[in-house]
Every structure is written in C-alpha cells, then in structure tokens.
Short mmCIF file of C-alpha atoms in Angstrom, two decimals:
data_model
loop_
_atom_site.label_atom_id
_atom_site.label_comp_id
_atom_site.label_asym_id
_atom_site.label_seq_id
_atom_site.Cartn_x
_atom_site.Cartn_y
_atom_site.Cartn_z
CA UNK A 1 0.00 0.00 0.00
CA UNK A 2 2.93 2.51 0.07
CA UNK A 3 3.86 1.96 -3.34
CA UNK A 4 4.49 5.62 -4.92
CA UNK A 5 6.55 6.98 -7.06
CA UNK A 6 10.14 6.60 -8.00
CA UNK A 7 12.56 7.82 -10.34
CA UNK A 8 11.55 7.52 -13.60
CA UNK A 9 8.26 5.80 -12.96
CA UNK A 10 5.01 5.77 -10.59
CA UNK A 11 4.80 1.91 -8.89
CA UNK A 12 0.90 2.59 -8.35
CA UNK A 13 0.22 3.84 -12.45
CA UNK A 14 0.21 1.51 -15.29
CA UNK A 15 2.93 3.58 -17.89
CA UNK A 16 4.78 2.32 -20.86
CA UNK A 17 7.95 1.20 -18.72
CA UNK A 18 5.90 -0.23 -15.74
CA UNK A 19 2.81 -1.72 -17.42
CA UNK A 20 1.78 -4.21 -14.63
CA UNK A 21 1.40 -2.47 -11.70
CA UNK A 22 0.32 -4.13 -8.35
CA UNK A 23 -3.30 -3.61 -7.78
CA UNK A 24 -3.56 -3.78 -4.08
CA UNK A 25 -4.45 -6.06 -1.52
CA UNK A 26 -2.76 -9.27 0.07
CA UNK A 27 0.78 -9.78 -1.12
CA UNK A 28 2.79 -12.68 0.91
CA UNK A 29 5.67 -14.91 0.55
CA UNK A 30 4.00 -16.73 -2.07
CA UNK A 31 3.37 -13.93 -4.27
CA UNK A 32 6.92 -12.82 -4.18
CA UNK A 33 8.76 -16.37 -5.09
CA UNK A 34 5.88 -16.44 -7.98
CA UNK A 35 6.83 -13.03 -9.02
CA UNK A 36 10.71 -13.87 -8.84
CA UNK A 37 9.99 -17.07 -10.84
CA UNK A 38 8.15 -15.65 -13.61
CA UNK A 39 10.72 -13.05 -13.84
CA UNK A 40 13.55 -15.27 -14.16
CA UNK A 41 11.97 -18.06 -16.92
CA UNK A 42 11.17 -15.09 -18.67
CA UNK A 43 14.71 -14.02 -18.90
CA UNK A 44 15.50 -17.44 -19.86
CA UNK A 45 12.68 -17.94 -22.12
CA UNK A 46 13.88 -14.95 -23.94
CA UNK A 47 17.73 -16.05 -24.17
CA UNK A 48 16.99 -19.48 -25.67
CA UNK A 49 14.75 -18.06 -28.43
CA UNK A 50 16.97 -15.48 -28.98
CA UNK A 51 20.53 -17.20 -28.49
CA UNK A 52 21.93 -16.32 -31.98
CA UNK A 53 21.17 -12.46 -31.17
CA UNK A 54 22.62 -11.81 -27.68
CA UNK A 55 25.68 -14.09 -28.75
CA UNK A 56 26.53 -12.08 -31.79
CA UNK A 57 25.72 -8.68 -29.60
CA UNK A 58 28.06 -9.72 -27.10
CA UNK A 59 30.95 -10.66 -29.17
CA UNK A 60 30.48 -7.43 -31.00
CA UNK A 61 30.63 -5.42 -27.65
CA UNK A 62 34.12 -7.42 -26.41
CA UNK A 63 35.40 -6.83 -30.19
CA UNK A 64 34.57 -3.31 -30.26
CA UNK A 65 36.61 -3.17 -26.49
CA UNK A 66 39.58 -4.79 -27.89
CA UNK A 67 40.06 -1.99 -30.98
CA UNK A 68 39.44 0.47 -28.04
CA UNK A 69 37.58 3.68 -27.85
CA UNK A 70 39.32 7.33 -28.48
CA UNK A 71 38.43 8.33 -25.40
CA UNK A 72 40.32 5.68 -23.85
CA UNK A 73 43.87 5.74 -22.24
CA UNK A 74 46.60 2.93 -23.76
CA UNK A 75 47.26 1.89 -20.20
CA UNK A 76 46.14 2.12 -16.73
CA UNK A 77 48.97 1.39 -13.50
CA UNK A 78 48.76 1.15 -10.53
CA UNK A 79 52.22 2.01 -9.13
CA UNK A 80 53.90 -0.49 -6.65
CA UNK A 81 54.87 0.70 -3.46
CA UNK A 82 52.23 2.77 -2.76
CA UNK A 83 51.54 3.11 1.35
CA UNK A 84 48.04 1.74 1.65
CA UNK A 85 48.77 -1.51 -0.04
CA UNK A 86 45.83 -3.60 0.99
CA UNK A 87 43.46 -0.94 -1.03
CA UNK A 88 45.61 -1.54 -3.84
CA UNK A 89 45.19 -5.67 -3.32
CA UNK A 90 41.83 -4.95 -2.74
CA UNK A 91 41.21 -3.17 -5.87
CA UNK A 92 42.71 -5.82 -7.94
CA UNK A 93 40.81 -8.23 -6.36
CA UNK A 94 37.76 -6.15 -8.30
CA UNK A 95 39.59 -5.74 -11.45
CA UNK A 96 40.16 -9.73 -11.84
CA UNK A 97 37.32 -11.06 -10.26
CA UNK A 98 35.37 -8.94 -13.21
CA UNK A 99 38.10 -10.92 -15.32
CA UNK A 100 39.85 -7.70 -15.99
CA UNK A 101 42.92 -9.25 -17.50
CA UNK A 102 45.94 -7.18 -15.29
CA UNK A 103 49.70 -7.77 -15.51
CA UNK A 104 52.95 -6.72 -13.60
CA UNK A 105 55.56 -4.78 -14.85
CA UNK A 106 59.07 -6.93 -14.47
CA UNK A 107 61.16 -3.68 -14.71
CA UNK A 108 60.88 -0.38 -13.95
CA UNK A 109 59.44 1.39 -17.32
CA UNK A 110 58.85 5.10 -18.46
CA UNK A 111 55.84 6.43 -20.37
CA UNK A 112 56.13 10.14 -21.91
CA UNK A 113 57.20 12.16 -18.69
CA UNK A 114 56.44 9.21 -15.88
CA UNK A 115 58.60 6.76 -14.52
CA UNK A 116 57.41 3.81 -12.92
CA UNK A 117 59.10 0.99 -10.58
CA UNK A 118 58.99 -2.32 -11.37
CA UNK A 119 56.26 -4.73 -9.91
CA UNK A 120 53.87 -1.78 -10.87
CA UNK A 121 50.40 -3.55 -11.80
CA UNK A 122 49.27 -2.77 -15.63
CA UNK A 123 46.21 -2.56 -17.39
CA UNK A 124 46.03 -2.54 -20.93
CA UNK A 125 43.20 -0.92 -22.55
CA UNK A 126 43.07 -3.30 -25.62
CA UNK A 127 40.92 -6.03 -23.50
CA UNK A 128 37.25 -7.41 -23.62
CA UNK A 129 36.31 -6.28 -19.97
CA UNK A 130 38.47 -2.68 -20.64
CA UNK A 131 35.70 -1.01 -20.01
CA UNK A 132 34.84 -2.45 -17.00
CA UNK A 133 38.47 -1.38 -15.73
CA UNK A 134 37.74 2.20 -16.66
CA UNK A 135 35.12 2.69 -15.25
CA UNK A 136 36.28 1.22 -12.25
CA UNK A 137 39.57 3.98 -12.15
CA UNK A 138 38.93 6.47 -14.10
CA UNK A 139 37.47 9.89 -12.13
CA UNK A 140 33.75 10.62 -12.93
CA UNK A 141 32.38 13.92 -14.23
CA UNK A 142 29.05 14.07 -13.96
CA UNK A 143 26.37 16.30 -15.53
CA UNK A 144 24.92 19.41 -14.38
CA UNK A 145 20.88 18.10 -15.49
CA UNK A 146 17.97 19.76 -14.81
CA UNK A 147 14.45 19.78 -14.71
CA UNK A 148 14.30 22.72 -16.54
CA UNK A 149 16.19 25.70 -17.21
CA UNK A 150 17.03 26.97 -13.50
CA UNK A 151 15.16 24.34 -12.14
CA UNK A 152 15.77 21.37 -9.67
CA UNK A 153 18.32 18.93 -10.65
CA UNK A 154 17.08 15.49 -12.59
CA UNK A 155 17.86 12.69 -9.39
CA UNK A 156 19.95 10.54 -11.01
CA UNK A 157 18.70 6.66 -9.62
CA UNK A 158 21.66 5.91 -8.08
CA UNK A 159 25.39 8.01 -7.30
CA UNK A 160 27.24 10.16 -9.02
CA UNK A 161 30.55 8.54 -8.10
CA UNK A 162 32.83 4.92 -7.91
CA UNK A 163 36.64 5.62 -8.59
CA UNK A 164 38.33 2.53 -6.73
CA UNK A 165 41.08 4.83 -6.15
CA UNK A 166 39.23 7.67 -3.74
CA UNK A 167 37.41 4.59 -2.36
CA UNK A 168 40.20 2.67 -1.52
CA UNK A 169 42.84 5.06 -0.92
CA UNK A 170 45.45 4.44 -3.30
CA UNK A 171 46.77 5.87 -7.07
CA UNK A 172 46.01 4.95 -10.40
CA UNK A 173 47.87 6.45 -13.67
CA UNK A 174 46.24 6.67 -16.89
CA UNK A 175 48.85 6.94 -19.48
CA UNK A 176 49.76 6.96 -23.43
CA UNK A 177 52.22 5.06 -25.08
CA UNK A 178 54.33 2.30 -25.45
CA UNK A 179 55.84 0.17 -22.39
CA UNK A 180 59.30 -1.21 -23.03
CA UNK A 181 59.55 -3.11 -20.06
CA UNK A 182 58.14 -7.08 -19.88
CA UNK A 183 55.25 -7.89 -18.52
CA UNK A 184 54.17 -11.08 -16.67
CA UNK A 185 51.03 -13.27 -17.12
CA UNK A 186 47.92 -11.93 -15.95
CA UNK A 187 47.70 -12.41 -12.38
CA UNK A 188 45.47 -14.87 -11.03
CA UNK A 189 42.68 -13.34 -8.12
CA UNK A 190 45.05 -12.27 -4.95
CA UNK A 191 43.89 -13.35 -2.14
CA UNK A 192 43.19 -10.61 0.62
CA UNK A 193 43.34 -10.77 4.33
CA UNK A 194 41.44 -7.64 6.48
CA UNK A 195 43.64 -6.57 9.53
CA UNK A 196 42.87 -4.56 12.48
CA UNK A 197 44.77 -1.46 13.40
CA UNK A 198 46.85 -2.74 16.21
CA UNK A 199 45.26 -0.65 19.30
CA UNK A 200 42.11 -3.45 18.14
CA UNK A 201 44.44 -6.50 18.50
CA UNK A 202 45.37 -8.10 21.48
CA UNK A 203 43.23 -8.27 25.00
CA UNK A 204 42.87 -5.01 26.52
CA UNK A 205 41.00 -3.62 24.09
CA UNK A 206 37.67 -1.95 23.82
CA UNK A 207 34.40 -3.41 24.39
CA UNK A 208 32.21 -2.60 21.54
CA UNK A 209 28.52 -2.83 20.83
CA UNK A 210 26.48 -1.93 17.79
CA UNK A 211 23.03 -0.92 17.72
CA UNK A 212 20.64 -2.66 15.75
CA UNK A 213 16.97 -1.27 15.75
CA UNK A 214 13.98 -3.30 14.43
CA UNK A 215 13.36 -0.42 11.85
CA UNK A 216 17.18 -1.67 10.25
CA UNK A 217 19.14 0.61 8.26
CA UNK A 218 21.19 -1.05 5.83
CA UNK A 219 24.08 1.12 6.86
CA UNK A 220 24.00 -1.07 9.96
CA UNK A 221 24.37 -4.36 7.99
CA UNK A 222 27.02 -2.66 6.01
CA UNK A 223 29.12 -1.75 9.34
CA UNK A 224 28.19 -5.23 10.79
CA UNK A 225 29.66 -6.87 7.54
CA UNK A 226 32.98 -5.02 7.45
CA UNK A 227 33.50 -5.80 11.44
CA UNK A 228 32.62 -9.30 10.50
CA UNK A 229 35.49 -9.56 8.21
CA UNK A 230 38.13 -8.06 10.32
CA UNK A 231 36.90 -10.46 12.71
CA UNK A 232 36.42 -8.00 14.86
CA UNK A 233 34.91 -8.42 18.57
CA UNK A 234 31.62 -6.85 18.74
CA UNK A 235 28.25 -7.62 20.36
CA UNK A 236 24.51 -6.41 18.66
CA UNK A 237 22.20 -4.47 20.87
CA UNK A 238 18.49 -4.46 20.40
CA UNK A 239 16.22 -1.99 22.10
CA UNK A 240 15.46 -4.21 25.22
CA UNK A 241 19.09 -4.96 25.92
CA UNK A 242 19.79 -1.19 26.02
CA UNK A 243 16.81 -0.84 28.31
CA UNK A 244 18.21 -4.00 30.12
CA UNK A 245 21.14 -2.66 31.88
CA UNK A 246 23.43 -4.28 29.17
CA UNK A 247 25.51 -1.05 28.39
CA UNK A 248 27.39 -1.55 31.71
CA UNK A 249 29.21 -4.35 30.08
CA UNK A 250 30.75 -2.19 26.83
CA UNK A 251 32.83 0.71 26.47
CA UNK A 252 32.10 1.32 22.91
CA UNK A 253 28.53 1.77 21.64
CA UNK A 254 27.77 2.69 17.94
CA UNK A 255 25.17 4.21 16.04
CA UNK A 256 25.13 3.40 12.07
CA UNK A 257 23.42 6.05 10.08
CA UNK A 258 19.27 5.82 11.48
CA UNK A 259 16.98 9.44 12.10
CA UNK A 260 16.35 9.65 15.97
CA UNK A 261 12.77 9.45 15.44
CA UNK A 262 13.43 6.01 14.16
CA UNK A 263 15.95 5.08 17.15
CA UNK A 264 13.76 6.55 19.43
CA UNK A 265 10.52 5.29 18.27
CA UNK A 266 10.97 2.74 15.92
CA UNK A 267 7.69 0.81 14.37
CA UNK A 268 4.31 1.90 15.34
CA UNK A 269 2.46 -0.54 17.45
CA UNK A 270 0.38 -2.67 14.66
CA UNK A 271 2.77 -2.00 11.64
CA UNK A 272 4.90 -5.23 13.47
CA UNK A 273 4.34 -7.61 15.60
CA UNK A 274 4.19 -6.20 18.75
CA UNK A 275 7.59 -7.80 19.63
CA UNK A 276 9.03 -5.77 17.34
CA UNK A 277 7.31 -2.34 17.78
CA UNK A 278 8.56 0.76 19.87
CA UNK A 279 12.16 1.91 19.80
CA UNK A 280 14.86 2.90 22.67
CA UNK A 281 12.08 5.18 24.23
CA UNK A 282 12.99 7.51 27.24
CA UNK A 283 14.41 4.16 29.34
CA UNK A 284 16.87 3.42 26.50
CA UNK A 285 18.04 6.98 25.52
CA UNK A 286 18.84 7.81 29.64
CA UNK A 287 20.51 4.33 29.52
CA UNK A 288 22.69 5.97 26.47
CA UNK A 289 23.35 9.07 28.24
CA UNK A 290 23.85 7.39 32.09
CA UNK A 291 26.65 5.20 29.77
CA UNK A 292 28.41 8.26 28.18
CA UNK A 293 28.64 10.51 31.44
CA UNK A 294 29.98 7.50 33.37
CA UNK A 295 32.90 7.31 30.88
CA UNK A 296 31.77 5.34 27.68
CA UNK A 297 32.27 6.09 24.62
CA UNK A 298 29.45 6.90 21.80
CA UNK A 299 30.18 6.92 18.25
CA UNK A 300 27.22 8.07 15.52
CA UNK A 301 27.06 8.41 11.77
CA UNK A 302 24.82 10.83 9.95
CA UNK A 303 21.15 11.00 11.06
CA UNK A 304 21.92 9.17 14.40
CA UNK A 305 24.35 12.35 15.35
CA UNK A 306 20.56 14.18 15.66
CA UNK A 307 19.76 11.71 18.58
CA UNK A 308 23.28 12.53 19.97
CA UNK A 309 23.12 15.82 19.36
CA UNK A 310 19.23 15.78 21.51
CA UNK A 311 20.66 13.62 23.99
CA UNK A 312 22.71 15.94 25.13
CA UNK A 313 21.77 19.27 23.95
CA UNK A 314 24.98 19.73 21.78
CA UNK A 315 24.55 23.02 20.24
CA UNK A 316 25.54 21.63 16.78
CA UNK A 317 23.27 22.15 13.33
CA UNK A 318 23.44 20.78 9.84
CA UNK A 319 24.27 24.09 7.38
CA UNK A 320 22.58 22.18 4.73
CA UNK A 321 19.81 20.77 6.20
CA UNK A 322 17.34 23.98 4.59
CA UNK A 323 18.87 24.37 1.79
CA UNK A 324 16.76 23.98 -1.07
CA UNK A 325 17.66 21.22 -4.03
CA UNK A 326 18.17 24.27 -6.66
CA UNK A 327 21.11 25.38 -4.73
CA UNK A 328 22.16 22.07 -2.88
CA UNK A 329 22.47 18.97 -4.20
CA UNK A 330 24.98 16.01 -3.59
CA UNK A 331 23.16 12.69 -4.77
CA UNK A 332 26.14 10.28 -4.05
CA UNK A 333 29.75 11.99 -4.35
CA UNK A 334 33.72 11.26 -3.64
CA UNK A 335 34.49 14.82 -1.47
CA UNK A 336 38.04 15.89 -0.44
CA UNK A 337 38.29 15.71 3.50
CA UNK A 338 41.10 17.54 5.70
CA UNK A 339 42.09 16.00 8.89
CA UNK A 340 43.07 17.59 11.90
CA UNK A 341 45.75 16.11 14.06
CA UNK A 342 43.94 14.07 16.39
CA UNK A 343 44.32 10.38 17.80
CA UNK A 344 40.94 9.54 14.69
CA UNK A 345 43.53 10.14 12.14
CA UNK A 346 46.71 8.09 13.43
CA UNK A 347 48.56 6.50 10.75
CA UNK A 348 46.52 8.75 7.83
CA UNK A 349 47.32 11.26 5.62
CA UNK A 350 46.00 15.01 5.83
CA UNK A 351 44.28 14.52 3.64
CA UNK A 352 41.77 11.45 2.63
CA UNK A 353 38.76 11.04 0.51
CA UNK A 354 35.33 10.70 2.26
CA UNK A 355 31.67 9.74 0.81
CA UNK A 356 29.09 12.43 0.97
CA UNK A 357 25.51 11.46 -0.25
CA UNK A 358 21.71 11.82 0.79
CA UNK A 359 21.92 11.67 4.36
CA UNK A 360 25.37 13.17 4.89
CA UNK A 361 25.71 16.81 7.04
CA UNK A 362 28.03 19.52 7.15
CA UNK A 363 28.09 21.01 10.93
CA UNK A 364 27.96 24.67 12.27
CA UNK A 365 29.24 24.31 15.83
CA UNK A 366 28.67 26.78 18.90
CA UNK A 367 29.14 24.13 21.58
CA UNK A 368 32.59 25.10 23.40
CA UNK A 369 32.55 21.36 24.31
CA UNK A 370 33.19 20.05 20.43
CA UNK A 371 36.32 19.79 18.77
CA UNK A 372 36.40 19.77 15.17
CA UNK A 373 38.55 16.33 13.98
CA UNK A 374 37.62 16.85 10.05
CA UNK A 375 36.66 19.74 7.80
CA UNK A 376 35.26 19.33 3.90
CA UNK A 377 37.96 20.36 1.61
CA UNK A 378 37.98 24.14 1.28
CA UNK A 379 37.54 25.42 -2.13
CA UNK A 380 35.99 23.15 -4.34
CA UNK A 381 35.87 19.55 -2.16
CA UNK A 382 34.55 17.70 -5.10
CA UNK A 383 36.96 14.89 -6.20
CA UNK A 384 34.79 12.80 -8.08
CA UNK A 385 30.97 12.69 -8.75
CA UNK A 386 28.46 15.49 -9.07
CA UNK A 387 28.12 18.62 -6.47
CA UNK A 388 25.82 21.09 -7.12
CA UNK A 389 26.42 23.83 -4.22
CA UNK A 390 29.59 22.62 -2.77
CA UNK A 391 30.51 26.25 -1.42
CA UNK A 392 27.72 25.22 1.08
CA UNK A 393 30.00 22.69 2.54
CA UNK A 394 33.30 23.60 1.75
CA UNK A 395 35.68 23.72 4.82
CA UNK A 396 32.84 23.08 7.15
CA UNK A 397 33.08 20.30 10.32
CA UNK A 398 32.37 17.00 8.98
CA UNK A 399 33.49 14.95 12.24
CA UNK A 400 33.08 16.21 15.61
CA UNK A 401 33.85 15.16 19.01
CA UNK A 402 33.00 16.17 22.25
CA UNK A 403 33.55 15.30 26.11
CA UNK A 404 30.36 14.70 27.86
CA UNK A 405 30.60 14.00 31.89
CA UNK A 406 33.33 11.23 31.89
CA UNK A 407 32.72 9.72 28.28
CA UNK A 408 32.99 10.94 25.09
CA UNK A 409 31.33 11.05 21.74
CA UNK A 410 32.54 10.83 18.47
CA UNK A 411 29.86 12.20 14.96
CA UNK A 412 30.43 11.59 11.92
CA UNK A 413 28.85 13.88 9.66
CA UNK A 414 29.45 11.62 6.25
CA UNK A 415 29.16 7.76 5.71
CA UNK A 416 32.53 6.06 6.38
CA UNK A 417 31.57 2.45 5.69
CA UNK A 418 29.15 3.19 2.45
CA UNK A 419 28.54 0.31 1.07
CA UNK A 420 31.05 -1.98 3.01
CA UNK A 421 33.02 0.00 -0.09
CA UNK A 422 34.99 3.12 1.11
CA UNK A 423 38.20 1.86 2.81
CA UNK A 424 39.81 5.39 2.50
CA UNK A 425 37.68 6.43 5.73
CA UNK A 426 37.51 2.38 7.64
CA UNK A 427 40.50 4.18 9.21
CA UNK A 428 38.66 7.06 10.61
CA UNK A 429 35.98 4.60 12.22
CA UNK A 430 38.70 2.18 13.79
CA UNK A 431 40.76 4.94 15.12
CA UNK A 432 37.65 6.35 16.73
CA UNK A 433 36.83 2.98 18.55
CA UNK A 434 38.76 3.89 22.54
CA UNK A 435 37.83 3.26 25.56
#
C-alpha cells in the first residue's frame, strides 16, 4: 500500500515502462517467489529463443573493447609501493574477479614524462572487460541536469561517483604510449586478508557494541559486515538490551546512520508484531546518556548524530539541512576531506577522501565542548561525482567530538563504511573505537 513513485516511474500507475502495476491487496511470501519465478523463466525464455542475437551482440561489444575507444587511455597502473597496499590488493581483487585481465611490470618502465618501478600492476586498454576497468579507475564527471532551465536537478537513480582509487585510498595512472619493459602473465585473483589497526588487536581492548533497531538501516548491515570480516569483537544491541542494563558491560557503543525518530521510536504498534514495535524510548536513551557521562564512549554516523546531538543538547546544526535542491544537491559523491591532528587520524594522511551522499551533514558548531577532527575540503571539495552547491559545505566540520561528563562522543557527519566499499575512511571509524 505505500507503493508511490520513483525515479523515472510511478509503482501505483500503469505507464509504458511499468505496465503491470500491483493492484492492491494481500501480497505474501507466495506472491513474491511467484513473481521472482516468472521473472527469471522469462529471462530465460527470452535467451533461448533469442541465443543467436545476444551471442553475436556480445561478441560485437568485447570486439569493439579490444580496438578500443578514443576516449580511452593505452594503459592504466597502478604504481607499486604505494603506502596503503591492501586498497591496492583490494582493488585488484575487483579488477580480476570482473576478469579484468591485469599484468605486472618486471622492470621499472617510463611512459612520456612518468617513470614507474617495477612490480607496478598494468592494465592494458586493448581487452574485452576494458571497459569495466575504466570505469572502475577512471574519475567521474558528472552532468549538471535539470528539470528545466534553472530548475531542480534530474535525481539521477543511483550516485554520481565509484573511482576505486578515492574509495580505496590508493593511485592509479592513466597513461599513453608504449611500455618497453616485460610484462608477466595476468595475475590470477590475490587473495586478501582484512587486519585490524593494532590498538584493536590483542586483550585489553575496547568493548564494543552496535546498535541494531527493528526499523534496520542497511548502513547497519554494512558496518556489521565489514567488522565481520576483520573479525572484529563486537556484540549487537536491540532496544530491550539497552533498556536492560546491558551497556554496563561495553565501552564502545555505535550508532550506524538511522533518524532519531526512528531510534527513538521505531515501528508503530500494529505496523509489526508487537515484539518488534517501539524503539529505545525515554528508558533506553537515559541508559545511552547514564553510559556516556559514566565514561563510555558513543560513536554516531549521519542521522543518528541528531539523537546525539538531543541527547545531550549539543549546540551543533546541519548548514545544509534547509537548503533547497536548486542550490544544494549532492546525490552520491567522492568529497576531499582535511584531517586535523587528532588520535581519529593516526597513521593517515592530511588529507583522505570521504563519501558524501543523501543523508550526509556539514556542521555549524557553537558548543565550546566540540572539537572539530575533520573539515570538507575548502575550495571546491569535489573529487569525483556530481556537487551542485559545494561552497555550502566547503571547509565546514564533517566529524566532531566532544567530552560529555566522563565519556565521550565521536559524529560523523558523512558515511565512512558506504557500502562496506569506502576503505579510504575504515581508518577514521577504527581509530575512533577507545575506551
């Protein structure tokens, strides 16, 4: 009953690109392995009486890669030796497992004015899945679209922005020419290992819970996932264990990216079963801030910085929170962050590239409590993607952290585990994990 519409279509009308719609009424499990089913034969259907067709189409797009496009660069490398080498494993791990054909250079080479060592990876651009590779690298440069002249922008459905090298902190060269130096075989899939910054290793280190609500975010499966594969201790907290007492037994508790009215109130009684209705309520959110002033530690991403923020009457707003879409817009963008010198960016660069979308805020602080850990990049922050507006946010706080009683809390004002994908800011999230 809450279909509406979307981008590009209305689920509830019947339109040229959506001519089926759902007419209402009772829609269970049944109806959705039945939909799913019919979906897929007719895929199949639709390949087997059409083999001859997609074959020939898809040889002709994998030939057409191979001659290469003018746009193109000859070559893409990644140089060796670069300092965050397990984004660089990580994104050939991408590249290969997409059957990106990528080699290593067995001597250092030059192309026109760049030298590179040897052991550099290299991509040629003469490949079936070349495209594939640069898109994955390249930096994208999104159009300014609108509605109409001087209008709102047109949403694009999904983000502006996936360059594997802001997202995984590490350099990639496009370049023109010929290499004289050998190159091996294409490597086979590496294999990759996720490892904890060491003040997470060992036994005295912090005890850390994350919240879950029954109205789930996926940006809390995300930051379960990526804890998961660092094997990382952690312990989920529902509502009633927060109302429980249980907080006494953590000195860590995070808060993925959730609006306090949802952490606060969750489902209405008789949207869920009643188990699942109700959020942390006044018992949990004095349980949060009894926790913090008796020397915990509370970390929050986006939205949930609101509940902090409430919690304890942080004098802290979002700049671009009434800003209209004709002079604000950032649908899903790669933005240049500056670090300050603090104990969040131990073992980083000043400089680091940090994923601003949707639900993202830019701070205006007046709390004498707050320090400012991370700013937007002054200037123009955009790095790759689509900003419309980005004076609105240049050089303003993007993470925050302030002393409350005996604890602390951290607030992150952009998404630093989008996706499970952004390993440029993991860092930032680690590092702010203390006791």
């Amino acid at each position: 009953e809450r279909l509406g519409p979307g981008r590009g279509f209305d689920a509830g009308k019947r339109s040229w690109n959506f001519p089926d719609p759902w007419p209402g009424g009772a829609w269970g499990l049944p109806d959705i392995v039945e939909y799913q089913e019919a979906g897929a034969l007719a895929l199949l259907t639709n390949a087997a009486k059409n083999r001859r067709f997609w074959l020939e189409n898809f040889y002709g797009i994998n030939r057409r890669a191979v001659e290469g496009w003018d746009e193109w660069p000859d070559w893409w490398i990644i140089p060796a030796g670069q300092q965050n080498t397990p984004g660089v494993d990580y994104a050939v791990r991408v590249l290969t497992m997409a059957d990106v054909e990528v080699h290593r250079a067995e001597a250092d080479f030059t192309v026109g004015a760049l030298t590179f060592p040897a052991g550099s990876y290299v991509i040629p651009m003469r490949q079936p899945y070349a495209s594939f590779a640069n898109t994955m690298l390249e930096v994208q440069y999104y159009p300014d679209l609108r509605e109409y002249p001087g209008g709102p922008p047109q949403r694009p459905y999904d983000v502006t922005a996936h360059t594997l090298g802001y997202l995984l902190d590490f350099d990639a060269v496009a370049v023109d020419g010929t290499i004289s130096a050998g190159l091996s075989d294409p490597v086979d899939v590496p294999d990759f290992d996720f490892a904890l910054p060491p003040h997470l290793q060992g036994e005295d280190v912090p005890r850390v819970a994350l919240y879950k609500s029954w109205d789930e975010p996926m940006t809390e499966g995300w930051q379960r996932w990526v804890f998961d594969q660092h094997a990382m201790p952690y312990d989920t907290l529902h509502d009633e264990d927060v109302q429980g007492g249980a907080l006494d037994r953590y000195d860590v508790l995070i808060f993925q990216a959730q609006s306090a009215s949802s952490i606060l109130d969750g489902f209405d009684e008789g949207e869920v079963p009643p188990q699942y209705a109700g959020g942390l309520g006044p018992v949990g959110a004095a349980a949060v801030a009894a926790f913090v002033e008796g020397g915990g530690r509370v970390i929050a991403v986006e939205q949930a910085t609101d509940f902090v923020r409430d919690l304890f009457d942080l004098d802290i707003t979002d700049v671009t929170e009434r800003l209209p879409d004709t002079d604000f817009y950032i649908p899903g963008s790669i933005l240049r962050l500056e670090l300050e010198e603090s104990l969040i960016a131990e073992g980083m660069q000043d400089e680091v590239a940090a994923w601003y979308w949707r639900s993202s805020m830019a701070y205006e602080v007046a709390d004498q409590r707050i320090r400012v850990l991370a700013r937007y990049g002054a200037g123009d922050p955009l790095l790759s993607g689509w900003v419309l507006g980005g004076e609105h946010v240049a050089g303003q706080p993007a993470i925050l952290e302030a002393t409350v009683g005996e604890g602390s809390v951290v607030l992150f004002g952009f998404q630093p585990n989008y996706r499970a994908q952004t390993m440029a800011t993991w860092p930032l999230l680690f590092n702010a994990i203390r006791k």
